Coordinates of C-alpha atoms in Angstrom, one line a residue:
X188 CA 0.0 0.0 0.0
X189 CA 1.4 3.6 -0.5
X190 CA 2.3 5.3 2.9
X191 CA 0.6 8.0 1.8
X192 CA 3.5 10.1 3.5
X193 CA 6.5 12.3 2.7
X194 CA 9.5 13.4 5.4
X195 CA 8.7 16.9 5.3
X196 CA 10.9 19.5 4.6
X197 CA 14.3 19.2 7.0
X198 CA 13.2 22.9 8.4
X199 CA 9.5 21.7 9.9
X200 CA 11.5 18.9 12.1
X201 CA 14.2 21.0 13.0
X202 CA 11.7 23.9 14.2
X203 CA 9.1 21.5 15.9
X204 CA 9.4 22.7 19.8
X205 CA 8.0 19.5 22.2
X206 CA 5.9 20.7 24.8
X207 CA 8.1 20.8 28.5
X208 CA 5.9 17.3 29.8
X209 CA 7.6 15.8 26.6
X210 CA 11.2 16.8 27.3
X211 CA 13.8 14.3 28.0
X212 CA 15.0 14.1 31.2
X213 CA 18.2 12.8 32.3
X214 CA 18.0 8.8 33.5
X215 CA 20.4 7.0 35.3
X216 CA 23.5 6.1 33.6
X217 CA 24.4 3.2 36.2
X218 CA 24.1 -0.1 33.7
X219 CA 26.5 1.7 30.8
X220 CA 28.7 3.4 33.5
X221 CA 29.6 -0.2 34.8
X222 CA 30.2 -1.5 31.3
X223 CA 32.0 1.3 30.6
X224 CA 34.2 0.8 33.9
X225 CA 34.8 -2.1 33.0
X226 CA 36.0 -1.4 29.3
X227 CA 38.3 1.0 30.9
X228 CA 40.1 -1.5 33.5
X229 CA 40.6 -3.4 29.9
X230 CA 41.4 -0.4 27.6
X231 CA 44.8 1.2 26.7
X232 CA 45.4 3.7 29.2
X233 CA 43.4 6.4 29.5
X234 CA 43.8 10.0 27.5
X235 CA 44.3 13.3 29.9
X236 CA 40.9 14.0 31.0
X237 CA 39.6 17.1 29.1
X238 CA 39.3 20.3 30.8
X239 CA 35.5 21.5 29.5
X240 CA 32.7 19.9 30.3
X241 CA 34.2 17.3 33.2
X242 CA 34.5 14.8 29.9
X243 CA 36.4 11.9 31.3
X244 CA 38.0 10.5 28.0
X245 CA 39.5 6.7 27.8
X246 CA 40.5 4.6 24.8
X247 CA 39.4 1.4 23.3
X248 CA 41.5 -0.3 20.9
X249 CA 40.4 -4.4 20.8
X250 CA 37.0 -5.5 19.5
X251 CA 36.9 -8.4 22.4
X252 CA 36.9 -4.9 24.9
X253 CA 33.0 -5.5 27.1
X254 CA 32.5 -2.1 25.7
X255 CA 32.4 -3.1 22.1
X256 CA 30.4 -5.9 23.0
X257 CA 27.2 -4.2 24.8
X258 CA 27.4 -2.0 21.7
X259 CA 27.2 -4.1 19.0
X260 CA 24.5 -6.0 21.1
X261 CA 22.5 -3.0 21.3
X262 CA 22.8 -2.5 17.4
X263 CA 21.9 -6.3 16.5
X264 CA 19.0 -6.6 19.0
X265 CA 15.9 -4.8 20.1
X266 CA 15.5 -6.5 23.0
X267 CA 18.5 -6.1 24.6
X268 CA 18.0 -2.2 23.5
X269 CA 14.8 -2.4 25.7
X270 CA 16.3 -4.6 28.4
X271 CA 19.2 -1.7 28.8
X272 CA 16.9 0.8 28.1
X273 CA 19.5 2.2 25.5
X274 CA 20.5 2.8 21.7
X275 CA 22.5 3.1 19.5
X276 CA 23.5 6.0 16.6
X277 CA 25.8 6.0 14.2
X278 CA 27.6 8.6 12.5
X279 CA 28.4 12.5 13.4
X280 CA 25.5 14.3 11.0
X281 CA 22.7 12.5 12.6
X282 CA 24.1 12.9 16.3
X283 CA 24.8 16.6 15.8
X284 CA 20.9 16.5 14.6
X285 CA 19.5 14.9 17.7
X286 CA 21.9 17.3 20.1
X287 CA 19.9 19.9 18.9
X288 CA 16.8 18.3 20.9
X289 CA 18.5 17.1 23.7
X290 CA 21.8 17.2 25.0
X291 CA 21.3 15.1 27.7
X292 CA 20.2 12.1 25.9
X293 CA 23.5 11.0 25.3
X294 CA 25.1 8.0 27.4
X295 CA 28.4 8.4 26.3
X296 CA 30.4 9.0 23.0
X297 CA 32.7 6.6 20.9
X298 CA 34.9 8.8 18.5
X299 CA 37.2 7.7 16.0
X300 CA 41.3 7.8 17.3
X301 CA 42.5 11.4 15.9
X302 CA 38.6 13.1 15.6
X303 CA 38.4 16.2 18.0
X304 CA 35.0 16.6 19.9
X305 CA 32.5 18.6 17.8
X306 CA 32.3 22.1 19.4
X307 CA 28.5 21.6 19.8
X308 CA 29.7 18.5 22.0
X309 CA 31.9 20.4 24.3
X310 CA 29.1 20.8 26.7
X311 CA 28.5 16.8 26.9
X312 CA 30.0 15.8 30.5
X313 CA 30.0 12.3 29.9
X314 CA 32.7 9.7 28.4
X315 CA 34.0 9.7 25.6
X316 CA 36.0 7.2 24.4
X317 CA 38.3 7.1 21.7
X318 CA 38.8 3.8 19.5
X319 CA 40.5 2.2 16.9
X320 CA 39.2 1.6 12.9
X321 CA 38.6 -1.7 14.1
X322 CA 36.9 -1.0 16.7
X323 CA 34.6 1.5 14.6
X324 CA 33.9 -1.0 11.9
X325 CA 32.6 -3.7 14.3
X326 CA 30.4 -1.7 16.3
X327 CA 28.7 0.0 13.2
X328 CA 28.7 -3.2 11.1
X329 CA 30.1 -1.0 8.2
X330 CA 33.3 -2.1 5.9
X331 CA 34.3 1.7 6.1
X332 CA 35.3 4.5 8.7
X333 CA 35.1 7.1 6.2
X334 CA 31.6 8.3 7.2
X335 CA 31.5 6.8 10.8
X336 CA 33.7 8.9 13.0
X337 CA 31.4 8.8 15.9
X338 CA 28.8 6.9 17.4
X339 CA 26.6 7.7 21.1
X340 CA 25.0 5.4 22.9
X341 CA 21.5 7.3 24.2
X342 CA 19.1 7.1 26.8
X343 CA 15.8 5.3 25.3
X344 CA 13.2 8.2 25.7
X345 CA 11.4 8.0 28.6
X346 CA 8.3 8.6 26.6
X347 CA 8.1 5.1 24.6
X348 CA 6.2 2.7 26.2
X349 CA 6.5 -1.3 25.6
X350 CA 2.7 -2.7 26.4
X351 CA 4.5 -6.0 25.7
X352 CA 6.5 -5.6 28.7
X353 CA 6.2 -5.4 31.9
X354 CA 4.6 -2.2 32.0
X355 CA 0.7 -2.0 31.8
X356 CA -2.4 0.1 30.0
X357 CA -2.1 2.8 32.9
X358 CA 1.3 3.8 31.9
X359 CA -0.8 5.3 28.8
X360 CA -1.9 7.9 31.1
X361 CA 1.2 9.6 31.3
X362 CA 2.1 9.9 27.7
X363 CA -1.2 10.9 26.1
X364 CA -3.1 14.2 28.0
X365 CA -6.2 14.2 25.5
X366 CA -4.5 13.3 22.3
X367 CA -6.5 14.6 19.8
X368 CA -4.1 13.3 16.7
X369 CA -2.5 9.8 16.9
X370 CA -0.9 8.2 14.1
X371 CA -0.9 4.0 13.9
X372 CA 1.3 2.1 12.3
X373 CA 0.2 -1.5 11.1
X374 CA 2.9 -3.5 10.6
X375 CA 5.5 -1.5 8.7
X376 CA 8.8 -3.3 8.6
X377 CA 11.0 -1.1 6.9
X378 CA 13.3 0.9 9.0
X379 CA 13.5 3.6 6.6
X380 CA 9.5 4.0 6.2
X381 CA 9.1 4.0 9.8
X382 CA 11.3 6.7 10.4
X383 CA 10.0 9.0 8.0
X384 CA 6.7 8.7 9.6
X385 CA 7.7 9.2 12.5
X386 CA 9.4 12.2 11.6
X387 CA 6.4 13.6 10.1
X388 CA 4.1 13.3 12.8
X389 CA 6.2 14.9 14.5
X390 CA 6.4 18.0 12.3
X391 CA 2.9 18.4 11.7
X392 CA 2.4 18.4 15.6
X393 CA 0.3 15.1 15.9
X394 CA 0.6 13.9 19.5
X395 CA 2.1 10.6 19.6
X396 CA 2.8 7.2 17.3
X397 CA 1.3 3.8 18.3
X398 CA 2.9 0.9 16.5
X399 CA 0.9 -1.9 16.1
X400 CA 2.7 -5.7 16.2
X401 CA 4.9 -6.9 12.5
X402 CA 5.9 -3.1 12.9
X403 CA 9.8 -3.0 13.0
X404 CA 11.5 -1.5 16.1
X405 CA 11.5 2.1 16.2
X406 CA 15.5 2.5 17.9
X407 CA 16.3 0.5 14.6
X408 CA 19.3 2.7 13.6
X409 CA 17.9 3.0 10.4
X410 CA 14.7 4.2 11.5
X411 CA 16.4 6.5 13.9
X412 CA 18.4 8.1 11.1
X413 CA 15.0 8.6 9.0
X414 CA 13.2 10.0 12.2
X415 CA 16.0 13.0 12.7
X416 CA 15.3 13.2 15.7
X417 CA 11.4 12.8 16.3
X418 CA 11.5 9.3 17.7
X419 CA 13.2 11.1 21.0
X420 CA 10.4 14.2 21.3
X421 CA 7.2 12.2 20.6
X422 CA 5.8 9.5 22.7
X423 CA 6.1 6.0 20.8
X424 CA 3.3 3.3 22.4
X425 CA 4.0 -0.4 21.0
X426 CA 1.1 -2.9 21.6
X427 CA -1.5 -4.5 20.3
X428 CA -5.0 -4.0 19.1
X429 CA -6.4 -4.8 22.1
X430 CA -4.2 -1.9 23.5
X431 CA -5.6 0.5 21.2
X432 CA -9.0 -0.3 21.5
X433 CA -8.3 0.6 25.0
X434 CA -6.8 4.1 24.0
X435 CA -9.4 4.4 21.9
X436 CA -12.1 4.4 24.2
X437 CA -10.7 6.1 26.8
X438 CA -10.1 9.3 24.9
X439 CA -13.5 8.7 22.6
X440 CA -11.2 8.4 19.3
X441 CA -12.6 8.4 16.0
X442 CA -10.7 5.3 13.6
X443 CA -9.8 5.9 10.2
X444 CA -7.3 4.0 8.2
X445 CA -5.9 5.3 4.6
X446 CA -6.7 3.1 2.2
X447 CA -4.9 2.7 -1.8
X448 CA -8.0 4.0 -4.3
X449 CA -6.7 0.7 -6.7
X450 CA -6.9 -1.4 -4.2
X451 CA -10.3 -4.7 -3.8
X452 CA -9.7 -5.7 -0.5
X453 CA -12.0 -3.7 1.0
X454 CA -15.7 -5.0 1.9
X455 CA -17.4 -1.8 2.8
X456 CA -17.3 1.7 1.6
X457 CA -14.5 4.3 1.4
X458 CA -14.2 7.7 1.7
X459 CA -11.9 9.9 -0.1
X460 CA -9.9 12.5 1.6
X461 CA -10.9 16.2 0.5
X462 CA -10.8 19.4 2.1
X463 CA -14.1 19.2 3.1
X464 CA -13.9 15.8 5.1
X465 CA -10.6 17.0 6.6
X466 CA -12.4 20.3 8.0
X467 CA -15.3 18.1 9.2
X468 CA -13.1 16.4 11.2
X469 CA -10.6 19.4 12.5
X470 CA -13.0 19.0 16.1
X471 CA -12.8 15.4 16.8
X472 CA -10.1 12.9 18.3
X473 CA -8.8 11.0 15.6
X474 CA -6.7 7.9 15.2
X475 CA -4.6 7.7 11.4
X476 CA -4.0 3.7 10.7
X477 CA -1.3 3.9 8.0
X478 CA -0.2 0.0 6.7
X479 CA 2.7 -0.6 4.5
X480 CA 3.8 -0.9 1.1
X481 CA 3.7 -4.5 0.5
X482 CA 0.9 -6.2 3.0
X483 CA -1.6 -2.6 3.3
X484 CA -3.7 -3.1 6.1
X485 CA -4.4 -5.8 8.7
X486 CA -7.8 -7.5 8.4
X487 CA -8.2 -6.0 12.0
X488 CA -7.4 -2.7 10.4
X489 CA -10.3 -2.9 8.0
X490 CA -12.9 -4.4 10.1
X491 CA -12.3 -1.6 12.8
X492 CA -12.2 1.3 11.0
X493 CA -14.0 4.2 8.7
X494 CA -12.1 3.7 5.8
X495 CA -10.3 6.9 3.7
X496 CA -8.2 7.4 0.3
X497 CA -6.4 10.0 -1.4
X498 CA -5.3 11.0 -4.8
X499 CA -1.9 10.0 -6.0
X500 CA -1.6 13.6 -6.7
X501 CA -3.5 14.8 -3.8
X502 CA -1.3 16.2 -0.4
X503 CA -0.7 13.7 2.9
X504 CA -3.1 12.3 5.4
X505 CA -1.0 14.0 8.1
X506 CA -0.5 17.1 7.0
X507 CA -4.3 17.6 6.0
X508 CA -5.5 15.9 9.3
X509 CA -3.4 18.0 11.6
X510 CA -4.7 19.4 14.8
X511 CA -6.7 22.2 14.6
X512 CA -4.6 24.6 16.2
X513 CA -1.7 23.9 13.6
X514 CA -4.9 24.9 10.7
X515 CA -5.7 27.8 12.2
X516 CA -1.9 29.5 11.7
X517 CA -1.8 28.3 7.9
X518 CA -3.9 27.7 5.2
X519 CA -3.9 24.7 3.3
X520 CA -3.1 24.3 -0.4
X521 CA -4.3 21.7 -3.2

């Protein structure tokens, strides 16, 4: 199915302003402190400490150091990303993106031997340690250095929720104050896809993403690199229909699902998305069921809800379902 999406323009993410409830706050760096103590006690030893900033600065140089374990762990598997409650991004451009958020999100820094700290990273009073190509390669799974001379471990947002886990329909409460704009993904697997909406719900100021199961983890470091950002500003639920049912009710949620015009799989009317139907609906609590390219939408997904499609040519379902206070300082073009 199309997505029906594009990443907006670099400018909307990079102005969108999270509300002070959403901002990150600074977690406890205990678990990656020990691993890093204990990378240290195996490391070369350790480079002067830097001046600015309280860094403490060590070197890693062998690919069997603990260090380079936990992070390649935390790159291959999403579970171990939830069990530490920490992830992993790779390269300088998309770190120096995300610092404009939220300093504190960063853990600690791994920087290639010879690459001074960015000057927007003076500030950073964590670790950062210095390591060897080798090192580099096998914690970014990539042949080459050229392009990865740094790579932070961050805090996983406090403001993604696992219903899967062992946290429970209650912990909803906090993330979502009266949503009025929630955007659901039904099992979209590609990294890159997922990002970008994420990223764009973001932008256009929707309150929050709930990713239904078969969707691909959101700390994916591909789909971290699409969000630019967003997936650490916007609350990210992961659960299950039954979940969002519960959501749902509890908030008094209108269900819609975009659906491909060419598509037959459909046993009951649809709706096309114009103007009109998007002002109708400027007033009411809405949740967006977006499915992917290649499966579209869960049976689940078409039993449950109203059923919408736009033009190839037409705009997005996100920005022309935005809240109403985002309408009411623009005006919206064909």
């Amino acid at each position: 199915m199309l997505l029906l999406a594009r990443a907006p323009p670099p400018s909307l993410a990079a102005n969108y302003s999270p509300s002070p409830e959403r901002a990150l706050r600074l977690r406890s760096k205990s678990s990656s402190r020990a691993v890093i103590g204990t990378a240290s006690a195996a490391a070369k030893p350790a480079a002067a400490a830097s001046s600015r900033a309280g860094q403490k600065r060590k070197q890693v140089a062998s690919v069997a150091n603990p260090l380079v374990k936990h992070c390649v762990k935390l790159r291959l598997s999403a579970a171990y990303r939830r069990s530490c409650r920490r992830l992993l991004l790779v390269g300088l451009a998309p770190i120096l993106e995300m610092c404009r958020f939220e300093l504190d999100a960063i853990d600690f820094l791994l920087l290639l031997d010879g690459v001074e700290v960015p000057e927007v990273l003076r500030e950073f009073s964590g670790d950062v340690v210095f390591v060897s190509a080798a090192v580099m390669k096998k914690v970014s799974g990539m042949q080459s250095v050229d392009s990865t001379e740094a790579i932070a471990v961050l805090h996983m947002p406090r403001y993604f929720c696992d219903l899967g886990s062992h946290e429970d329909g209650d912990s909803l409460h906090g993330l979502f104050n009266h949503p009025k704009r929630i955007l659901v993904l039904d099992g979209i697997q590609d990294p890159g896809n997922l990002g970008t909406l994420i990223r764009s719900a973001c932008a256009f100021k929707w309150d929050g993403v709930f990713l239904l199961p078969a969707c691909c983890d959101p700390f994916n470091e591909k789909a971290l690199r699409a969000a630019r950002g967003a997936s650490l500003q916007l609350p990210i639920v992961s659960g299950t229909w039954h979940d969002l049912h519960a959501l749902m009710t509890k908030y008094d949620m209108k269900m819609m699902a975009g659906h491909p015009e060419s598509s037959s799989d459909a046993s009951k009317g649809i709706h096309s998305l114009s103007k009109e139907l998007a002002d109708s609906l400027l007033n009411e609590s809405l949740c967006l069921v977006l499915g992917s390219e290649g499966n579209g939408l869960s049976s689940e997904t078409l039993q449950a809800c109203e059923l919408v499609n736009i033009p190839m040519e037409g705009g997005i379902f996100l920005f022309m379902l935005q809240p109403k206070y985002q309408i009411d300082s623009r005006t919206l073009t064909p």
